[in-house]
Amino acid sequence: MSETTIQTVIAAVKILVIFNVLLGLFSLMTWVERRVLAFMQFRLGPNRTGPFGILQPVADGIKLFFKEEFIPPGADKWLFIAAPAVSVITAFLAIAVVPYGGSVTLPQASWLGPFAGREVSLQIVDLEVGVLYIFAITALGVYGIVMAGWASNNKYTLIGGLRSSAQMFSYELSLGLSWVGIIMLAGSFRIQDIVAAQDGGFWRWNAFIQFPAFLIYVVASTAEVNRTPFDLAEAETELVAGFHTEYASMKFALLQMAEYVNMITVSALGTNLFLGGWNAPFPGVPDTGLAGVAWFGVKVLSVLFFFIWLRGTLPRFRYDQLMHFGWKVLVPAAAVWILITAGALAFQGPRPAAAAVGAL
Amino acid sequence: MDFAALLFYAFGALALGSAIVVISQRNPIYSAFALIVTLCSLSAIYGLLGSPFIAVLQIVVYAGAIMVLFLFVLMLLNVKREGRDPGDGRTLKGVALALAVLLALQIGTVLMRARLGPARPLDASTEKMARDLFSLPYLYVFEATSVLILAALVGAVALARKDS
Amino acid sequence: MNAEPTVQHALLLSVGLFALGALGVFLRRNIITILMCIELMLNAANLAFVAFSNHLGTREGQILVFFVMTVAAAEAAVGLAIVIALHRGKDTLDVDAFSVLKW
Amino acid sequence: MPPQMPPYVPLLILGAGALGFAVFTLVVSHLLGRPRPNPAKDAVYECGMPAIGTARERFPIKFYLVCMIFILLDVDAAFLYPWALVFRDLVRDGWGTFAFLEMTAFVALLGGGFVYAWKVGALDW
């Protein structure tokens, strides 16, 4: 087998695994979310299908596949069908540069053939432009929502889509700006390098060194993926279900899937950028290879749980409050923080600067 | 032909095809979506030409920001399909087509006859680009850009929000 | 002819896009579509910049693309603001309707 | 270290996979679901009220203003990224103060525009 073929096969296998992990995590999340919310609200949640209701996502999936399709009158048919596809494709594309571990070395086993003993990096592709690629792809994610909202020919979806897209790019700006300090400290766009810069104990994680940026990231990413308290686009009390009101069957499922995959992406990205990625919280604890993947998984799942917890706890913002908060608090704060970080780096040299910034 | 070349031609064809859709559609919303496809395939071409940073910027600035603004305005003003052309439309279209072909031939001839010499290797990595951009020769242009954006910001806000 | 994409092929693509953009400006009567065609022409110019810079081994062309994009963003923001202002006055977007500077 | 595969190959595989998945799902659900339309079901869902007119309505200019401010600041972010990338190198080479002041001036000018938009109420909802 030629070198190119081998690498292509490795890439394809990695993509297949990630794809299935994402799908599995998505269906698991729909169940976990309902159970956890129910627990927080003294209800039971889905508990009939299988033990503890764990087969609920499967049942939902089968049901949605067999549901009839529906295209509202006066809708723009092609855009209406394309919208879920665009959403889900951009959601899956964004995960490409997010690493989930350092690298593993395949065992020297004979059944692996030419793959034996090879070092495989645990990332689909390590682009030179790393985080910027994610910034670009999330920017494209707005189109799915605009298309869905506009094509449905329904006033609620139109308003939901507009609100959602306006919210997305308002917070996208602060989201993007919150990374700048980290890029400065790491001197690289590659997420691998950013994670490597946080090696050596939890006090070196960017969540502490860049604490204000971390807060901005948490708020902005929650808004970016339309989660409570920022789920204004689908405020049931005002807008039915926002931009996906008119969607049924698998088209609805695809839109829903795109939202959850985006949530998983921002959790994984936040883990990498701020929570040290696959680094163990204390030096000396093993975190190479599969152990790193385990650390990474624990962190991502905790962040996902945090999202559900938020939903069970906080009330929804009002739309004007949301826009005010995004533009008048987050954006200026992010800009000022960038200049503070830069000033600290410029006038004290890199090492003490990180400490000084951390002390702030 | 290697794979990169194949991709280059595929994305080139996609860019041209969607550009034709942009100009032939009467419904401006479809034009806008077709233009987004053109911009994304151009971004892929930049990536293939070895300029990843330009490729990403193309998506961030053009496809992710400017085109959203176009779509918003189209929806804001509730733009309808263009009506049919008045009687002499066909002649005008012929003239327009002829002029465009003439333009293409002209520019094409000039570009093709440029004496380029052999290709020289280029390191267009993001770091090198950034070092160039933030060096002394571009200082003036860089600061002038911020004045341009400032002017655009003030101008556009003033124009758009009159009696709103 | 060489099957590899050379600078000539990128330039031909750029010429094609530029001519299509120009044709769109001639043909379409909706101001917003015309603005989009202008964006198309700017993009064609960008492609030529990148192709030349790639071939000549200098980065100046690519840095210029940076500034062209900035100008395009400013142009779109102001241009569309003007379109909105025009639409307020005449309630149409047909270019033929706007033949006077002041009304 | 063997020669690296060009980065667009995995991206292409991923994109093709995502596209295939979306198309497959849409087609299969189209084939499986049996539509049983009736007039009430086909109507646009607006909380049970009969829909008045279409949704091809105009909407407030605020969305445009916010979007416009976003694209101009987005360009600003596009300049901040490469600056952040090389900032430490610049500091190491002794250009730290220069780079810092250069970007401070840039951000301050844009900040002026931002403050203008704020003061005239473009950011008020």
mmCIF file of N, CA and C in Angstrom, chain D residues 23-74:
data_model
loop_
_atom_site.group_PDB
_atom_site.id
_atom_site.type_symbol
_atom_site.label_atom_id
_atom_site.label_comp_id
_atom_site.label_asym_id
_atom_site.label_seq_id
_atom_site.Cartn_x
_atom_site.Cartn_y
_atom_site.Cartn_z
ATOM 1 N N VAL D 23 -28.028 14.181 2.880
ATOM 2 C CA VAL D 23 -28.865 13.811 1.742
ATOM 3 C C VAL D 23 -29.555 12.477 1.993
ATOM 4 N N PHE D 24 -28.789 11.518 2.519
ATOM 5 C CA PHE D 24 -29.340 10.191 2.802
ATOM 6 C C PHE D 24 -30.530 10.314 3.757
ATOM 7 N N THR D 25 -30.329 11.077 4.842
ATOM 8 C CA THR D 25 -31.391 11.206 5.828
ATOM 9 C C THR D 25 -32.636 11.829 5.219
ATOM 10 N N LEU D 26 -32.418 12.907 4.437
ATOM 11 C CA LEU D 26 -33.573 13.588 3.854
ATOM 12 C C LEU D 26 -34.304 12.664 2.892
ATOM 13 N N VAL D 27 -33.538 11.938 2.058
ATOM 14 C CA VAL D 27 -34.184 11.075 1.058
ATOM 15 C C VAL D 27 -34.922 9.932 1.739
ATOM 16 N N VAL D 28 -34.258 9.277 2.705
ATOM 17 C CA VAL D 28 -34.902 8.130 3.356
ATOM 18 C C VAL D 28 -36.172 8.564 4.074
ATOM 19 N N SER D 29 -36.111 9.684 4.775
ATOM 20 C CA SER D 29 -37.317 10.092 5.494
ATOM 21 C C SER D 29 -38.399 10.517 4.509
ATOM 22 N N HIS D 30 -37.980 11.020 3.344
ATOM 23 C CA HIS D 30 -38.962 11.356 2.313
ATOM 24 C C HIS D 30 -39.656 10.096 1.807
ATOM 25 N N LEU D 31 -38.867 9.011 1.656
ATOM 26 C CA LEU D 31 -39.446 7.772 1.127
ATOM 27 C C LEU D 31 -40.305 7.065 2.169
ATOM 28 N N LEU D 32 -39.899 7.164 3.452
ATOM 29 C CA LEU D 32 -40.593 6.397 4.477
ATOM 30 C C LEU D 32 -41.898 7.041 4.919
ATOM 31 N N GLY D 33 -41.872 8.366 5.099
ATOM 32 C CA GLY D 33 -43.072 9.021 5.608
ATOM 33 C C GLY D 33 -44.157 9.074 4.555
ATOM 34 N N ARG D 34 -45.384 8.677 4.934
ATOM 35 C CA ARG D 34 -46.479 8.754 3.976
ATOM 36 C C ARG D 34 -47.288 10.001 4.264
ATOM 37 N N PRO D 35 -47.291 10.952 3.350
ATOM 38 C CA PRO D 35 -48.025 12.178 3.617
ATOM 39 C C PRO D 35 -49.538 11.939 3.561
ATOM 40 N N ARG D 36 -50.246 12.404 4.562
ATOM 41 C CA ARG D 36 -51.712 12.380 4.537
ATOM 42 C C ARG D 36 -52.173 13.809 4.767
ATOM 43 N N PRO D 37 -52.137 14.610 3.716
ATOM 44 C CA PRO D 37 -52.407 16.033 3.913
ATOM 45 C C PRO D 37 -53.893 16.306 4.159
ATOM 46 N N ASN D 38 -54.176 17.329 4.922
ATOM 47 C CA ASN D 38 -55.509 17.887 4.971
ATOM 48 C C ASN D 38 -55.365 19.384 5.140
ATOM 49 N N PRO D 39 -56.397 20.149 4.827
ATOM 50 C CA PRO D 39 -56.224 21.605 4.752
ATOM 51 C C PRO D 39 -55.681 22.214 6.036
ATOM 52 N N ALA D 40 -56.148 21.742 7.176
ATOM 53 C CA ALA D 40 -55.682 22.346 8.427
ATOM 54 C C ALA D 40 -54.209 22.056 8.654
ATOM 55 N N LYS D 41 -53.793 20.833 8.278
ATOM 56 C CA LYS D 41 -52.402 20.465 8.492
ATOM 57 C C LYS D 41 -51.484 21.255 7.573
ATOM 58 N N ASP D 42 -51.986 21.512 6.346
ATOM 59 C CA ASP D 42 -51.130 22.201 5.388
ATOM 60 C C ASP D 42 -50.984 23.687 5.671
ATOM 61 N N ALA D 43 -51.859 24.225 6.498
ATOM 62 C CA ALA D 43 -51.795 25.660 6.742
ATOM 63 C C ALA D 43 -50.529 26.001 7.517
ATOM 64 N N VAL D 44 -50.065 27.245 7.324
ATOM 65 C CA VAL D 44 -48.930 27.726 8.090
ATOM 66 C C VAL D 44 -49.301 27.742 9.561
ATOM 67 N N TYR D 45 -48.414 27.261 10.429
ATOM 68 C CA TYR D 45 -48.754 27.181 11.845
ATOM 69 C C TYR D 45 -48.471 28.508 12.540
ATOM 70 N N GLU D 46 -49.516 29.248 12.819
ATOM 71 C CA GLU D 46 -49.317 30.461 13.592
ATOM 72 C C GLU D 46 -50.220 30.410 14.810
ATOM 73 N N CYS D 47 -49.978 29.421 15.646
ATOM 74 C CA CYS D 47 -50.692 29.246 16.907
ATOM 75 C C CYS D 47 -52.183 29.018 16.714
ATOM 76 N N GLY D 48 -52.559 28.442 15.590
ATOM 77 C CA GLY D 48 -53.953 28.098 15.409
ATOM 78 C C GLY D 48 -54.785 29.190 14.778
ATOM 79 N N MET D 49 -54.272 30.412 14.756
ATOM 80 C CA MET D 49 -55.019 31.473 14.085
ATOM 81 C C MET D 49 -54.830 31.305 12.585
ATOM 82 N N PRO D 50 -55.848 31.615 11.792
ATOM 83 C CA PRO D 50 -55.632 31.599 10.344
ATOM 84 C C PRO D 50 -54.586 32.642 9.985
ATOM 85 N N ALA D 51 -53.612 32.256 9.147
ATOM 86 C CA ALA D 51 -52.533 33.181 8.813
ATOM 87 C C ALA D 51 -53.068 34.320 7.955
ATOM 88 N N ILE D 52 -52.642 35.532 8.265
ATOM 89 C CA ILE D 52 -53.035 36.692 7.460
ATOM 90 C C ILE D 52 -51.861 37.067 6.579
ATOM 91 N N GLY D 53 -52.052 37.025 5.290
ATOM 92 C CA GLY D 53 -50.987 37.389 4.366
ATOM 93 C C GLY D 53 -49.846 36.386 4.432
ATOM 94 N N THR D 54 -48.730 36.731 3.783
ATOM 95 C CA THR D 54 -47.571 35.849 3.838
ATOM 96 C C THR D 54 -46.567 36.432 4.808
ATOM 97 N N ALA D 55 -45.488 35.685 5.006
ATOM 98 C CA ALA D 55 -44.453 36.175 5.915
ATOM 99 C C ALA D 55 -43.418 36.986 5.166
ATOM 100 N N ARG D 56 -43.682 37.311 3.924
ATOM 101 C CA ARG D 56 -42.702 38.125 3.200
ATOM 102 C C ARG D 56 -42.876 39.577 3.625
ATOM 103 N N GLU D 57 -42.683 39.805 4.898
ATOM 104 C CA GLU D 57 -42.893 41.122 5.477
ATOM 105 C C GLU D 57 -41.561 41.834 5.585
ATOM 106 N N ARG D 58 -41.647 43.147 5.765
ATOM 107 C CA ARG D 58 -40.406 43.856 6.088
ATOM 108 C C ARG D 58 -40.164 43.739 7.581
ATOM 109 N N PHE D 59 -38.948 43.946 7.982
ATOM 110 C CA PHE D 59 -38.678 43.896 9.415
ATOM 111 C C PHE D 59 -37.800 45.064 9.827
ATOM 112 N N PRO D 60 -37.625 45.302 11.132
ATOM 113 C CA PRO D 60 -36.992 46.548 11.580
ATOM 114 C C PRO D 60 -35.565 46.719 11.095
ATOM 115 N N ILE D 61 -35.186 47.976 10.927
ATOM 116 C CA ILE D 61 -33.868 48.329 10.432
ATOM 117 C C ILE D 61 -32.777 47.947 11.429
ATOM 118 N N LYS D 62 -33.157 47.729 12.686
ATOM 119 C CA LYS D 62 -32.164 47.441 13.729
ATOM 120 C C LYS D 62 -31.318 46.233 13.373
ATOM 121 N N PHE D 63 -31.978 45.214 12.790
ATOM 122 C CA PHE D 63 -31.231 44.006 12.434
ATOM 123 C C PHE D 63 -30.130 44.351 11.447
ATOM 124 N N TYR D 64 -30.458 45.234 10.501
ATOM 125 C CA TYR D 64 -29.445 45.645 9.534
ATOM 126 C C TYR D 64 -28.306 46.378 10.226
ATOM 127 N N LEU D 65 -28.664 47.301 11.125
ATOM 128 C CA LEU D 65 -27.621 48.100 11.786
ATOM 129 C C LEU D 65 -26.666 47.202 12.564
ATOM 130 N N VAL D 66 -27.247 46.263 13.320
ATOM 131 C CA VAL D 66 -26.396 45.385 14.112
ATOM 132 C C VAL D 66 -25.494 44.565 13.208
ATOM 133 N N CYS D 67 -26.075 44.066 12.116
ATOM 134 C CA CYS D 67 -25.308 43.241 11.185
ATOM 135 C C CYS D 67 -24.171 44.048 10.572
ATOM 136 N N MET D 68 -24.465 45.322 10.266
ATOM 137 C CA MET D 68 -23.449 46.157 9.641
ATOM 138 C C MET D 68 -22.305 46.448 10.602
ATOM 139 N N ILE D 69 -22.667 46.775 11.841
ATOM 140 C CA ILE D 69 -21.613 47.010 12.828
ATOM 141 C C ILE D 69 -20.800 45.734 13.011
ATOM 142 N N PHE D 70 -21.496 44.603 12.962
ATOM 143 C CA PHE D 70 -20.781 43.329 13.086
ATOM 144 C C PHE D 70 -19.762 43.149 11.979
ATOM 145 N N ILE D 71 -20.147 43.412 10.711
ATOM 146 C CA ILE D 71 -19.167 43.098 9.661
ATOM 147 C C ILE D 71 -17.967 44.029 9.750
ATOM 148 N N LEU D 72 -18.205 45.286 10.149
ATOM 149 C CA LEU D 72 -17.048 46.176 10.231
ATOM 150 C C LEU D 72 -16.123 45.763 11.380
ATOM 151 N N LEU D 73 -16.700 45.346 12.507
ATOM 152 C CA LEU D 73 -15.844 44.906 13.610
ATOM 153 C C LEU D 73 -15.217 43.543 13.316
ATOM 154 N N ASP D 74 -15.893 42.767 12.465
ATOM 155 C CA ASP D 74 -15.357 41.480 12.060
ATOM 156 C C ASP D 74 -14.055 41.661 11.288
#
